[in-house]
mmCIF file with all atom_site columns, C-alpha atoms and ligand atoms in Angstrom:
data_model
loop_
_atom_site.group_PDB
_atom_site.id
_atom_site.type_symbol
_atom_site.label_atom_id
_atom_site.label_alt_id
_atom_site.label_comp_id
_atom_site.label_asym_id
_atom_site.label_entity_id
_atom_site.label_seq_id
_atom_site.pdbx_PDB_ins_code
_atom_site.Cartn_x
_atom_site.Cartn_y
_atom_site.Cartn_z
_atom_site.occupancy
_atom_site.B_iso_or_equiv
_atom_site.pdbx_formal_charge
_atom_site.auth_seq_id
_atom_site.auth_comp_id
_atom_site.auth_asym_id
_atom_site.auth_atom_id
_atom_site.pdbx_PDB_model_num
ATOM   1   C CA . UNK A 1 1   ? -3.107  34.252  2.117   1.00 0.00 ? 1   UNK A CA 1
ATOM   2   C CA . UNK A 1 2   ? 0.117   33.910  -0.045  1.00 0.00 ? 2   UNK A CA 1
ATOM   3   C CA . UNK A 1 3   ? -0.892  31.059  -2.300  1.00 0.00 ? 3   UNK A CA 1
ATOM   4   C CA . UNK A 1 4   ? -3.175  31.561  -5.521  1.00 0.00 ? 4   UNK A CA 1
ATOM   5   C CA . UNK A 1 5   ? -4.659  29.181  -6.980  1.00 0.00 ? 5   UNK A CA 1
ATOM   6   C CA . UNK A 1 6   ? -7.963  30.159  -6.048  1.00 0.00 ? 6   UNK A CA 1
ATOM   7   C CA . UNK A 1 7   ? -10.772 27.624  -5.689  1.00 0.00 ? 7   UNK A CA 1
ATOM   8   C CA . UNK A 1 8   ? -8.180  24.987  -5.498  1.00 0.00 ? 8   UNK A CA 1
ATOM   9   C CA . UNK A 1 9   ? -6.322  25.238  -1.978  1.00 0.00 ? 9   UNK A CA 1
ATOM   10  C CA . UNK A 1 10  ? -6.587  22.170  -0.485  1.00 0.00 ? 10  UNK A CA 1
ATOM   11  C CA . UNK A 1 11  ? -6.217  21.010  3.247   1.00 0.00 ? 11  UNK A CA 1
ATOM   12  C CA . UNK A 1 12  ? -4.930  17.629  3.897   1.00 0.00 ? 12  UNK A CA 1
ATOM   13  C CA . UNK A 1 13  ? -6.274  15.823  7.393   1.00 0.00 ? 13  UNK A CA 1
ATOM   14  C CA . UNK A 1 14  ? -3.664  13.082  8.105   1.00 0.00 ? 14  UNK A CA 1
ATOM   15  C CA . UNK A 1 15  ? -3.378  10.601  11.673  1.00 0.00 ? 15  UNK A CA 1
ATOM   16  C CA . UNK A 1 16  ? -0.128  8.773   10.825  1.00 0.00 ? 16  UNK A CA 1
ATOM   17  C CA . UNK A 1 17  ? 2.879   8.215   8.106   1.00 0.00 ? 17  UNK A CA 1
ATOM   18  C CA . UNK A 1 18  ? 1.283   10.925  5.212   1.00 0.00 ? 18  UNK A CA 1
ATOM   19  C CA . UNK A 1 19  ? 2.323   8.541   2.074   1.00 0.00 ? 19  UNK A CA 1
ATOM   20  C CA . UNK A 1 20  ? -0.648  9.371   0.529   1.00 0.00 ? 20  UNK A CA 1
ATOM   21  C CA . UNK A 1 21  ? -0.150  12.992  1.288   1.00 0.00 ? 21  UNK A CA 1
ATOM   22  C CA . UNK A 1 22  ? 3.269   12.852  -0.160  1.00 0.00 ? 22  UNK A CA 1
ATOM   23  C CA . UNK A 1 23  ? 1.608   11.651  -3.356  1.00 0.00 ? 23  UNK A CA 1
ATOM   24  C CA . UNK A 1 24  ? -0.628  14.907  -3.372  1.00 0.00 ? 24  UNK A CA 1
ATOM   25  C CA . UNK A 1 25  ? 2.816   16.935  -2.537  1.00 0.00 ? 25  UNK A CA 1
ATOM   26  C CA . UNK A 1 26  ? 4.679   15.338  -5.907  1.00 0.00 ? 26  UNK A CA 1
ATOM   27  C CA . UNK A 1 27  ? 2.046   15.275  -8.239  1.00 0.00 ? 27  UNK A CA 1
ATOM   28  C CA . UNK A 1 28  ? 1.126   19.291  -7.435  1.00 0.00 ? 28  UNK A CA 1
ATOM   29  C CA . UNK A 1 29  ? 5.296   19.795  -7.692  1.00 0.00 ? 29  UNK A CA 1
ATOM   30  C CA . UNK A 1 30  ? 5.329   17.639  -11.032 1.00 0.00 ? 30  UNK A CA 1
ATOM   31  C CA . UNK A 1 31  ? 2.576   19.773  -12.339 1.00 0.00 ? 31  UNK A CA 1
ATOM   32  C CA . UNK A 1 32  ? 0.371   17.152  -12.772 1.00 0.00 ? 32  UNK A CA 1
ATOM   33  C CA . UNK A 1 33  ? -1.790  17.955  -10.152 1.00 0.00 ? 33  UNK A CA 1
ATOM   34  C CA . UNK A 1 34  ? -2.689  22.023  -10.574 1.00 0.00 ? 34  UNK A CA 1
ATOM   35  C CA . UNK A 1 35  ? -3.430  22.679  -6.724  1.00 0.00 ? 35  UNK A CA 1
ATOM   36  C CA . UNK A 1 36  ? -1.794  24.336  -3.752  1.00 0.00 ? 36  UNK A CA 1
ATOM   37  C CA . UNK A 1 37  ? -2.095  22.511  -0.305  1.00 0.00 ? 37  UNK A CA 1
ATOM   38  C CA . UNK A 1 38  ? -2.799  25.533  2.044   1.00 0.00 ? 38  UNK A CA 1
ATOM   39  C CA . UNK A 1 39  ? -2.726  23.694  5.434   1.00 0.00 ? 39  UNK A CA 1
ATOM   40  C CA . UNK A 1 40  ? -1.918  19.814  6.801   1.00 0.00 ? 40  UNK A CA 1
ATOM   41  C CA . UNK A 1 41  ? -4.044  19.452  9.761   1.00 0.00 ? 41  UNK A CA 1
ATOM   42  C CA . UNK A 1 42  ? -2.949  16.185  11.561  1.00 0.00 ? 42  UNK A CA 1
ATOM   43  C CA . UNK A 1 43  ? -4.869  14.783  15.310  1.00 0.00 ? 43  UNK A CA 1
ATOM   44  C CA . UNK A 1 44  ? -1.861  13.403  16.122  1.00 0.00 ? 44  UNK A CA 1
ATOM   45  C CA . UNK A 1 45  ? 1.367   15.323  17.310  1.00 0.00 ? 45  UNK A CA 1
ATOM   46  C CA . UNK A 1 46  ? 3.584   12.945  16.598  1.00 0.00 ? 46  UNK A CA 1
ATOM   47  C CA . UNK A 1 47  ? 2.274   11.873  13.014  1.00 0.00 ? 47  UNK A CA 1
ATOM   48  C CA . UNK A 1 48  ? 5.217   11.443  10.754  1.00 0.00 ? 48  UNK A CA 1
ATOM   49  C CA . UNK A 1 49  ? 3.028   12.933  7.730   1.00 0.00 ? 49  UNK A CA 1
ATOM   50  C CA . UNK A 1 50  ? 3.457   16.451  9.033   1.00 0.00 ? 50  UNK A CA 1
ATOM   51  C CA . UNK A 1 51  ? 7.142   15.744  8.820   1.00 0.00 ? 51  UNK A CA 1
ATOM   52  C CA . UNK A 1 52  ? 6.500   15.511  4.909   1.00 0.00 ? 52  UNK A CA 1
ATOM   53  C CA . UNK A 1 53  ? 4.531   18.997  5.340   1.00 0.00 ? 53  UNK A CA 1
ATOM   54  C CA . UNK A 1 54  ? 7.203   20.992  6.788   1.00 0.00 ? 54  UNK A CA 1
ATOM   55  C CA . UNK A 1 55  ? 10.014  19.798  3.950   1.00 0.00 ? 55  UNK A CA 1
ATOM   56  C CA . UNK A 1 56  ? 7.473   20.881  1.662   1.00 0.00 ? 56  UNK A CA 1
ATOM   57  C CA . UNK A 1 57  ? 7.571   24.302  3.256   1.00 0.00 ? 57  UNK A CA 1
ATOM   58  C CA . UNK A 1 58  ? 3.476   23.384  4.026   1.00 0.00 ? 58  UNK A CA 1
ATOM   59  C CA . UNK A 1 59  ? 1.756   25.102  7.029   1.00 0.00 ? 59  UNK A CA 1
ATOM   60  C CA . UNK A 1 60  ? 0.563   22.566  9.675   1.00 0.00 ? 60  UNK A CA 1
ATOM   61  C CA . UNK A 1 61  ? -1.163  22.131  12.841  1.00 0.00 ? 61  UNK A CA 1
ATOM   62  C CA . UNK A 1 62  ? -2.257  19.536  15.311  1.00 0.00 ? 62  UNK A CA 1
ATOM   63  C CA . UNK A 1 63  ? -5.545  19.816  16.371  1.00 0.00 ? 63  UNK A CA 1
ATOM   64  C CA . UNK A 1 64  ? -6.078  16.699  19.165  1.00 0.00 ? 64  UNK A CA 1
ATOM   65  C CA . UNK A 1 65  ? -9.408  15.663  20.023  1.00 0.00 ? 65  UNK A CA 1
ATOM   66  C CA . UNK A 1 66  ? -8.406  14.959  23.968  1.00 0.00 ? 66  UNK A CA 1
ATOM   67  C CA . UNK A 1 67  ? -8.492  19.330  23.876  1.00 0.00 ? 67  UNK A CA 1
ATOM   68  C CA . UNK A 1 68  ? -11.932 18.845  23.221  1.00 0.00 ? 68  UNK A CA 1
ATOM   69  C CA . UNK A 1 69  ? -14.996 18.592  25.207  1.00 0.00 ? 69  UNK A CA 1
ATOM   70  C CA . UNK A 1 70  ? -16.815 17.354  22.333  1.00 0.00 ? 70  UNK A CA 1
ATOM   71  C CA . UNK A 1 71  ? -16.270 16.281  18.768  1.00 0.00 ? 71  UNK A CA 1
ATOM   72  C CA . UNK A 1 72  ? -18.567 19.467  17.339  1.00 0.00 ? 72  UNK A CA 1
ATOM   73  C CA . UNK A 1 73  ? -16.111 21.266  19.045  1.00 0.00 ? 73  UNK A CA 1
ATOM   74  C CA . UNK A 1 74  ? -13.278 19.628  18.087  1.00 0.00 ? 74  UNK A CA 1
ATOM   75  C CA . UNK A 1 75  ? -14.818 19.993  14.284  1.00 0.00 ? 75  UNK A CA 1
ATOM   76  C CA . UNK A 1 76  ? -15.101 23.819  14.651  1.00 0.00 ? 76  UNK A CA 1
ATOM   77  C CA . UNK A 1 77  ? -11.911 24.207  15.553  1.00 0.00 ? 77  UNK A CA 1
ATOM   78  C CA . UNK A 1 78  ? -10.530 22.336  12.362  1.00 0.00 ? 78  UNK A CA 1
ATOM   79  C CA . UNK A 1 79  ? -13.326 23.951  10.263  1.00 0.00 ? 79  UNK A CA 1
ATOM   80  C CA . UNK A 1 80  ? -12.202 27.589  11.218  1.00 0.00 ? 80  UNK A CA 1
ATOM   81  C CA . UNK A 1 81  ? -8.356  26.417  10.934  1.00 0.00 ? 81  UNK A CA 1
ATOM   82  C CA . UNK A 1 82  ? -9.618  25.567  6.936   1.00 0.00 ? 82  UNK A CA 1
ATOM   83  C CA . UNK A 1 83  ? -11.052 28.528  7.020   1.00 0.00 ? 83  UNK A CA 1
ATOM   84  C CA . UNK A 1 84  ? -8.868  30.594  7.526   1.00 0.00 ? 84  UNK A CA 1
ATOM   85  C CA . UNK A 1 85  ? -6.402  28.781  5.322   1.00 0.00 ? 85  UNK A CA 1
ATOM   86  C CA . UNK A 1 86  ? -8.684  29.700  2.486   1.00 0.00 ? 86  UNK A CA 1
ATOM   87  C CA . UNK A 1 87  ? -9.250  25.754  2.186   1.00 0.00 ? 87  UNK A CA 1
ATOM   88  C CA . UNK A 1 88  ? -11.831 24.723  -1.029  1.00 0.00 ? 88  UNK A CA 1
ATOM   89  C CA . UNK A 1 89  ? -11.453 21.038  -0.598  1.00 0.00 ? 89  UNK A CA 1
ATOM   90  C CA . UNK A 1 90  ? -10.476 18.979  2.011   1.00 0.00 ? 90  UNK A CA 1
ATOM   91  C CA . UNK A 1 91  ? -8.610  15.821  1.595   1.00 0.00 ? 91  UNK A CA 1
ATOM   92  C CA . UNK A 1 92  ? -8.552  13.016  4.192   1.00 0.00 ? 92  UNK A CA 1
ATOM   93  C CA . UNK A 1 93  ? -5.275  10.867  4.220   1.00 0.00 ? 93  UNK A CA 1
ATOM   94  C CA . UNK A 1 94  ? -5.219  8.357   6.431   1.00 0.00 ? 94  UNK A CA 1
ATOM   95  C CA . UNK A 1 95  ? -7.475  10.654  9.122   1.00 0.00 ? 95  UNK A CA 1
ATOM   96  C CA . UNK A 1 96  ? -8.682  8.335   11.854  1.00 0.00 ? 96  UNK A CA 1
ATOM   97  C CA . UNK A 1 97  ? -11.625 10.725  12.912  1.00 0.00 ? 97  UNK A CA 1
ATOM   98  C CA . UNK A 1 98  ? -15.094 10.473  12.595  1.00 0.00 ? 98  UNK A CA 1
ATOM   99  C CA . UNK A 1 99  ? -16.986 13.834  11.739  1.00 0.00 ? 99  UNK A CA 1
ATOM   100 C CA . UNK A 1 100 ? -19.591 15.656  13.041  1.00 0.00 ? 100 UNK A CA 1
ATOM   101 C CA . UNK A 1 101 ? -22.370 17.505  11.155  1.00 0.00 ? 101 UNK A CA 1
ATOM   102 C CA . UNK A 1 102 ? -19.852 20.666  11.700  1.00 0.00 ? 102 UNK A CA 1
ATOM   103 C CA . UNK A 1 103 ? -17.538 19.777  9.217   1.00 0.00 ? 103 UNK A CA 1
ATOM   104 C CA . UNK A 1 104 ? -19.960 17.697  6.806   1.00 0.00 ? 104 UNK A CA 1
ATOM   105 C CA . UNK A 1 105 ? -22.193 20.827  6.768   1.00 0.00 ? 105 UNK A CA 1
ATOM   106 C CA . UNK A 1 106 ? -19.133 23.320  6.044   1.00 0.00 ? 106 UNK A CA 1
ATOM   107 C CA . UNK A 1 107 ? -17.781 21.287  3.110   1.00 0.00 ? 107 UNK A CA 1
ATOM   108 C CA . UNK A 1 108 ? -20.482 19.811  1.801   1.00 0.00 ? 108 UNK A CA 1
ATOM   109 C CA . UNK A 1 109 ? -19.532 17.740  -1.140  1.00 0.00 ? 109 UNK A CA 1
ATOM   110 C CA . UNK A 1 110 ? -15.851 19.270  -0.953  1.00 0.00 ? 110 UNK A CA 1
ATOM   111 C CA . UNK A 1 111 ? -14.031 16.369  1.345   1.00 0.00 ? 111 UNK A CA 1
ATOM   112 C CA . UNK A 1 112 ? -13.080 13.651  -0.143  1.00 0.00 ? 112 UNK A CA 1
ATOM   113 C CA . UNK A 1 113 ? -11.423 10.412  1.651   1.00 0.00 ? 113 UNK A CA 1
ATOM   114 C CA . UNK A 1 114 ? -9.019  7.966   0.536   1.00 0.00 ? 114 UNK A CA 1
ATOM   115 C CA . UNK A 1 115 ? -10.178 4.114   1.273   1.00 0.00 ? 115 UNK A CA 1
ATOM   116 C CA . UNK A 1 116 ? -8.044  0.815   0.844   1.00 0.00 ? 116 UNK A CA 1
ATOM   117 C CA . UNK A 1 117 ? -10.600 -1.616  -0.258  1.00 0.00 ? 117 UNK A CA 1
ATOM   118 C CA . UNK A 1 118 ? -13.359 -1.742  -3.126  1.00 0.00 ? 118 UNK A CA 1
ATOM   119 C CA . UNK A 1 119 ? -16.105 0.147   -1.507  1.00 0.00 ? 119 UNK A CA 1
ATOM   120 C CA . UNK A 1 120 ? -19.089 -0.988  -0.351  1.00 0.00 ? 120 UNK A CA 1
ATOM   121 C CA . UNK A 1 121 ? -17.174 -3.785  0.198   1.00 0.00 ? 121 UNK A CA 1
ATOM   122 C CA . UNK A 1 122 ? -14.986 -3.685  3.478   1.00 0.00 ? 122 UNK A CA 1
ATOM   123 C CA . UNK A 1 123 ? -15.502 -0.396  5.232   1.00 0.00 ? 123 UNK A CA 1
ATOM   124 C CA . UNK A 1 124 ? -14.024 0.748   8.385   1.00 0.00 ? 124 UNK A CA 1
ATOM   125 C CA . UNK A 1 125 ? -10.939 -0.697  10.186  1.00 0.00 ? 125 UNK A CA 1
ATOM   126 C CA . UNK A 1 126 ? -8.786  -3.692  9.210   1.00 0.00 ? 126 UNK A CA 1
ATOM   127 C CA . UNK A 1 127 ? -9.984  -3.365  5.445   1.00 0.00 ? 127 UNK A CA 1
ATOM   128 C CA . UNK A 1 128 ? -6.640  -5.580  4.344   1.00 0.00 ? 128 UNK A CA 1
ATOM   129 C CA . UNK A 1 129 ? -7.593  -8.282  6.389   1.00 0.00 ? 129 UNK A CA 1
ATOM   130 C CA . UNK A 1 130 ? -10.844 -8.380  5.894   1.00 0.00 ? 130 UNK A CA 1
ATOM   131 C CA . UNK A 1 131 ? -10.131 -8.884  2.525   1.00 0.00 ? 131 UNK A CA 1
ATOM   132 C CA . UNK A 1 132 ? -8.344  -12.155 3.098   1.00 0.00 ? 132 UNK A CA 1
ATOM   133 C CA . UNK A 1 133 ? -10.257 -13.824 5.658   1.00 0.00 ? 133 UNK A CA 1
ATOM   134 C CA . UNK A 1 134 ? -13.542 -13.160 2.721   1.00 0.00 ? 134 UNK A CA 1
ATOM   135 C CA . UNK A 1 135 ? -11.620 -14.714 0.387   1.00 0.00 ? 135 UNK A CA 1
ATOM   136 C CA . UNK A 1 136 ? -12.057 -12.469 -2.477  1.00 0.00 ? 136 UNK A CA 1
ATOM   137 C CA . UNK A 1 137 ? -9.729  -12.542 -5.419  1.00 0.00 ? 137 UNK A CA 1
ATOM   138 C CA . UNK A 1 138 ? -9.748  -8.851  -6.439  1.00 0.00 ? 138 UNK A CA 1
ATOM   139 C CA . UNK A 1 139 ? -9.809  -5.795  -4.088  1.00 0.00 ? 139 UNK A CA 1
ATOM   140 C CA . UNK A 1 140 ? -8.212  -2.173  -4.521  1.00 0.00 ? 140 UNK A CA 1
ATOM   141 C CA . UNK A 1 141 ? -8.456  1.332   -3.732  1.00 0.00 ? 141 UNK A CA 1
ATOM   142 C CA . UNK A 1 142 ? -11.452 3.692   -3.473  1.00 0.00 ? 142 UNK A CA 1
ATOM   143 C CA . UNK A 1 143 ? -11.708 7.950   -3.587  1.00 0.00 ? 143 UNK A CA 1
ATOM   144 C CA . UNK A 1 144 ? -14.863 8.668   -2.286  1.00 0.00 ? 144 UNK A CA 1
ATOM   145 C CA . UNK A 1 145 ? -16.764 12.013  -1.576  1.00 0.00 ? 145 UNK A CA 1
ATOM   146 C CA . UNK A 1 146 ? -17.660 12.037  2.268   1.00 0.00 ? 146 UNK A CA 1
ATOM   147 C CA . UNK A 1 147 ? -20.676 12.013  3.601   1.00 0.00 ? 147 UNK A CA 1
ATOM   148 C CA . UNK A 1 148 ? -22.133 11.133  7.087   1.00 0.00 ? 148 UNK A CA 1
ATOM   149 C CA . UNK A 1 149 ? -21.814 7.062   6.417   1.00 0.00 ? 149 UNK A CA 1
ATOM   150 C CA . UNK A 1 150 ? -18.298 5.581   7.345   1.00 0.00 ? 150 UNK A CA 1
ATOM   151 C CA . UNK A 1 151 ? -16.384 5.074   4.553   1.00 0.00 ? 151 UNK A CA 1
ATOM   152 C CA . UNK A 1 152 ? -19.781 6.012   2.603   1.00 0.00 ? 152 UNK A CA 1
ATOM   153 C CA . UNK A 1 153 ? -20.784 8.744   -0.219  1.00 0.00 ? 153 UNK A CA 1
ATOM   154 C CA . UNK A 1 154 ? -20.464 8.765   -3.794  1.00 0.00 ? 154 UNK A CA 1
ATOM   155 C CA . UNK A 1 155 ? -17.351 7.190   -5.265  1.00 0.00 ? 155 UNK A CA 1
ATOM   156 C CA . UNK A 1 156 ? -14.717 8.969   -7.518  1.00 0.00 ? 156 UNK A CA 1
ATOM   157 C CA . UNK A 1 157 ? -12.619 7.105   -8.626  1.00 0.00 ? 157 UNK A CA 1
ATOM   158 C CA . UNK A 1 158 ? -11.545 3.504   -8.076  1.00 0.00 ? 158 UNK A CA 1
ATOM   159 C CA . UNK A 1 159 ? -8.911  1.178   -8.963  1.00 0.00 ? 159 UNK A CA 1
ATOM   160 C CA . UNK A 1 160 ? -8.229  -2.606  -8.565  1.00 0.00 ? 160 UNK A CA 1
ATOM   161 C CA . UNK A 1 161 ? -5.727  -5.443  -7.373  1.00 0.00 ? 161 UNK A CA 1
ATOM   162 C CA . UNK A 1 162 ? -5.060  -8.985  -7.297  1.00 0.00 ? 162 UNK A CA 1
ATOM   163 C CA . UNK A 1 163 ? -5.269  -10.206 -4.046  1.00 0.00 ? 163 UNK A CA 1
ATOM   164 C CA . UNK A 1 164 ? -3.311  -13.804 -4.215  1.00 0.00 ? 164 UNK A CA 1
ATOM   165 C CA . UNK A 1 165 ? -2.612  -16.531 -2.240  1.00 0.00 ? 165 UNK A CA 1
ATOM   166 C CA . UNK A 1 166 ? 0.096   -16.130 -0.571  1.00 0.00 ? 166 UNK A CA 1
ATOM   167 C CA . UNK A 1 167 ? -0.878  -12.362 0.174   1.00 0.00 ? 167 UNK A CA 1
ATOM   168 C CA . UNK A 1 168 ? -0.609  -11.252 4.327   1.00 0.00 ? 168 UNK A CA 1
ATOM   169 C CA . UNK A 1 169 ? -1.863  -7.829  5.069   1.00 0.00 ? 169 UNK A CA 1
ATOM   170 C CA . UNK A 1 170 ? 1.360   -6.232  4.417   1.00 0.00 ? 170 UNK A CA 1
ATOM   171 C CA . UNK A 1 171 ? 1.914   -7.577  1.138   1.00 0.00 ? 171 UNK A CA 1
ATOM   172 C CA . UNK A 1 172 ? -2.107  -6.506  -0.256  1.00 0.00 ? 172 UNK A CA 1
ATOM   173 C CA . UNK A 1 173 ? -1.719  -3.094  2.144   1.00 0.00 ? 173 UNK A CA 1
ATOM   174 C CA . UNK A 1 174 ? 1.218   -2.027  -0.187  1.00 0.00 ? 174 UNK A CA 1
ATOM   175 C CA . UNK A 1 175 ? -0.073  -3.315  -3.640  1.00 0.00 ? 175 UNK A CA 1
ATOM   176 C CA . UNK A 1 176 ? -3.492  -1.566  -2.865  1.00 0.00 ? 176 UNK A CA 1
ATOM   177 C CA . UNK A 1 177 ? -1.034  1.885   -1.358  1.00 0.00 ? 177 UNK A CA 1
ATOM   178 C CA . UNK A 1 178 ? 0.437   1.932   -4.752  1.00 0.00 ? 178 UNK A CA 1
ATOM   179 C CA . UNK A 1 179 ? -2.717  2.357   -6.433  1.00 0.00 ? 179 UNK A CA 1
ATOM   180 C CA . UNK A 1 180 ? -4.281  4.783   -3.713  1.00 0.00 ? 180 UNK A CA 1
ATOM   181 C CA . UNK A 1 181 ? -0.952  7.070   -4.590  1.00 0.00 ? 181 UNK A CA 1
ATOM   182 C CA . UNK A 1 182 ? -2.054  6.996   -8.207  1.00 0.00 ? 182 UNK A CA 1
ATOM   183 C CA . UNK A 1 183 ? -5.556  7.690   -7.829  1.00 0.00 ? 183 UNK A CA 1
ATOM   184 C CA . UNK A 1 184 ? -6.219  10.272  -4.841  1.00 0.00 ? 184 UNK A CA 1
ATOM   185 C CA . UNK A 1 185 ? -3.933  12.915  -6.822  1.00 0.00 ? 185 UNK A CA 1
ATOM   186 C CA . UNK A 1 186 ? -6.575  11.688  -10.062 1.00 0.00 ? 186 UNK A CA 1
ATOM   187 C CA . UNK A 1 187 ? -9.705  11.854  -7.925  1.00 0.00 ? 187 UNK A CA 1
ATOM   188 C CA . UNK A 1 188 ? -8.834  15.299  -6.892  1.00 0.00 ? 188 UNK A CA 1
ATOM   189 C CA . UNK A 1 189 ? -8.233  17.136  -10.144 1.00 0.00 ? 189 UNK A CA 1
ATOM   190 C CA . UNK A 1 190 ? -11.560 15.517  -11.170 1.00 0.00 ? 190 UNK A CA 1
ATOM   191 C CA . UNK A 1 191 ? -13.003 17.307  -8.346  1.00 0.00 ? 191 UNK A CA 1
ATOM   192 C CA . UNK A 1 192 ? -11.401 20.493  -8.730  1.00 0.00 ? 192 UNK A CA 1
ATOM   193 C CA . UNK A 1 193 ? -11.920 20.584  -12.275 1.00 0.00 ? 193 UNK A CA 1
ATOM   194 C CA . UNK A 1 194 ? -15.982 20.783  -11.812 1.00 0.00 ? 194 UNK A CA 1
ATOM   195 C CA . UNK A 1 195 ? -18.280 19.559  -14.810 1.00 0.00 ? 195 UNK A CA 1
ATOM   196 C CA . UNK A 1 196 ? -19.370 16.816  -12.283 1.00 0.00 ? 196 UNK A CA 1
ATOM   197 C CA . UNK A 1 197 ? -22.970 16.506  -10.247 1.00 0.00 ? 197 UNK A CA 1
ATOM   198 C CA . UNK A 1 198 ? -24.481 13.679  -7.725  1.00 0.00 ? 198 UNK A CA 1
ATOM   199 C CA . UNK A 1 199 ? -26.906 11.734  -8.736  1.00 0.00 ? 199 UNK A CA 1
ATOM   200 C CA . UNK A 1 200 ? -28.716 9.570   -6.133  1.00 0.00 ? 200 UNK A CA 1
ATOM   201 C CA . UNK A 1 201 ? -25.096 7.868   -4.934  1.00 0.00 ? 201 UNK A CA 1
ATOM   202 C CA . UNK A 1 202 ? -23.356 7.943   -8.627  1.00 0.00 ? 202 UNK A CA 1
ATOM   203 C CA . UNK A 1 203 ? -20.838 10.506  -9.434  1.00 0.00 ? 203 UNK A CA 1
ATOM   204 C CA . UNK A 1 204 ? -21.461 11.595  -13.055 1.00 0.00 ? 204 UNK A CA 1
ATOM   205 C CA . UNK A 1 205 ? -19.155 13.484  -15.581 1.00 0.00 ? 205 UNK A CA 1
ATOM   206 C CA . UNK A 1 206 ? -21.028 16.376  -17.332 1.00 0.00 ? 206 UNK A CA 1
ATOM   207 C CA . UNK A 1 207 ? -20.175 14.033  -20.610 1.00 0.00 ? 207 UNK A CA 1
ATOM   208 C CA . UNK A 1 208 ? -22.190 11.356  -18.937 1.00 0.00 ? 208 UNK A CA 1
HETATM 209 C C1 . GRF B 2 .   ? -4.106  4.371   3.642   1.00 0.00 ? 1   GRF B C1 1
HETATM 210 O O1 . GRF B 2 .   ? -4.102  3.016   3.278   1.00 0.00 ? 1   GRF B O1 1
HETATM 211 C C2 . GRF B 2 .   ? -5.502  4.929   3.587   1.00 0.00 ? 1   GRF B C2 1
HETATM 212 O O2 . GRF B 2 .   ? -6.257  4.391   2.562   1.00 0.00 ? 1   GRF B O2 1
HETATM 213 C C3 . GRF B 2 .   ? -6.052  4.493   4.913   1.00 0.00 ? 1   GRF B C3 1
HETATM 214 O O3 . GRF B 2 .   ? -4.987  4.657   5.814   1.00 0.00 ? 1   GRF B O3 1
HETATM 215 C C4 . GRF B 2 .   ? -3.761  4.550   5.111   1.00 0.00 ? 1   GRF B C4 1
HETATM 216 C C5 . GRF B 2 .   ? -3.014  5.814   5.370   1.00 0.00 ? 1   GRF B C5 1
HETATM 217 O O4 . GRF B 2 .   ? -1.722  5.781   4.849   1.00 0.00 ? 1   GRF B O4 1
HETATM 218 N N1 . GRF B 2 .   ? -7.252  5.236   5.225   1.00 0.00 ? 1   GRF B N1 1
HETATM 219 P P1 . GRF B 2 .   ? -0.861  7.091   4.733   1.00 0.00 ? 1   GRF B P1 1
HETATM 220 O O5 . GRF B 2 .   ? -0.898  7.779   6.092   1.00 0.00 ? 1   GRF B O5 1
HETATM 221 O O6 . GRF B 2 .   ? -1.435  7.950   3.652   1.00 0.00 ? 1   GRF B O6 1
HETATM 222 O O7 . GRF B 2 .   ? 0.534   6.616   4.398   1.00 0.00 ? 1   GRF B O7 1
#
């Protein structure tokens, strides 16, 4: 392993575009974030995210799920790829995947997912829209740790939008994508910075 940085090499899981992964990539280059992304595992070959990876010189793989006979086997296959990457903490970016017990049991406590809604509230697919069709007037952006609930475990950090009027799912998707840029690189050096515990769901600073 080339990279230092030990007990903060993180390995980004991405499906699709990689914006929020790009917001990881800046904010370790602008020092704000004090990380090293060891690996960008994506389930998708043609994901444009692990374009992003390879301009920032980033190792990557694609790991698809058809290979697979099963999704435990599909998980230890991406669990030994972390592995061997020397990975502490996984981020999820826009990863489309359910996990198995595999990966939950290999990282436990150490992934942590990216949501675009106010968690509980919303969960799962189509989060934008169902935000409109309920009708509520704020919504935003959730950094959760992951645990064996979709779109479940205790909650990092959060941050919140207007949702207007007027608003379609494009216009509240990119509002809410702003905020998710400004909070997953946040979340993270929360994370890697320790001092914090679980208690029951709540996710409590040592200051707490
Ligand atoms: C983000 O809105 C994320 O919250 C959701 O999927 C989207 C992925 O976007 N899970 P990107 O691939 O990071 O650009």
């Amino acid at each position: 392993m080339e990279l230092g940085d030990s007990g903060r090499r993180l390995g980004v899981l991405i499906s699709g575009r990689g914006s929020n992964l790009q917001s990881i990539i800046d904010a370790i280059a602008s020092g704000r974030l004090d990380a090293a992304i060891a690996i960008v595992i994506s389930n998708r070959a043609d994901a444009a995210g692990l374009q992003r990876a390879r301009d920032a010189g980033i190792p990557t793989l694609c790991l698809s799920h058809k290979d697979y006979a099963t999704r435990e086997e599909c998980d230890r296959a991406v669990v030994a790829a972390l592995r061997a990457h020397g990975v502490d903490l996984v981020c999820l970016a826009g990863f489309m995947r359910i996990f198995s017990s595999e990966m939950l049991e290999a990282y436990p406590q150490r992934i942590l997912n990216v949501h675009p809604s106010l968690l509980p509230a919303f969960p799962g697919l189509h989060p934008h829209r169902q935000a409109i069709e309920y009708g509520v007037k704020c919504s935003g952006a959730t950094v959760h740790l992951v645990d064996g609930a979709l779109d479940g475990g205790p909650i990092v950090v959060q941050a919140t939008v207007p949702v207007k009027d007027d608003d379609t799912e494009e216009t509240l998707a990119a509002r809410i994508l702003a905020e998710e840029h400004r909070i997953y690189p946040e979340a993270i050096r929360l994370v890697l910075d320790g001092g914090w515990s679980v208690r029951g769901r709540r996710f409590v600073q040592r200051s707490v």
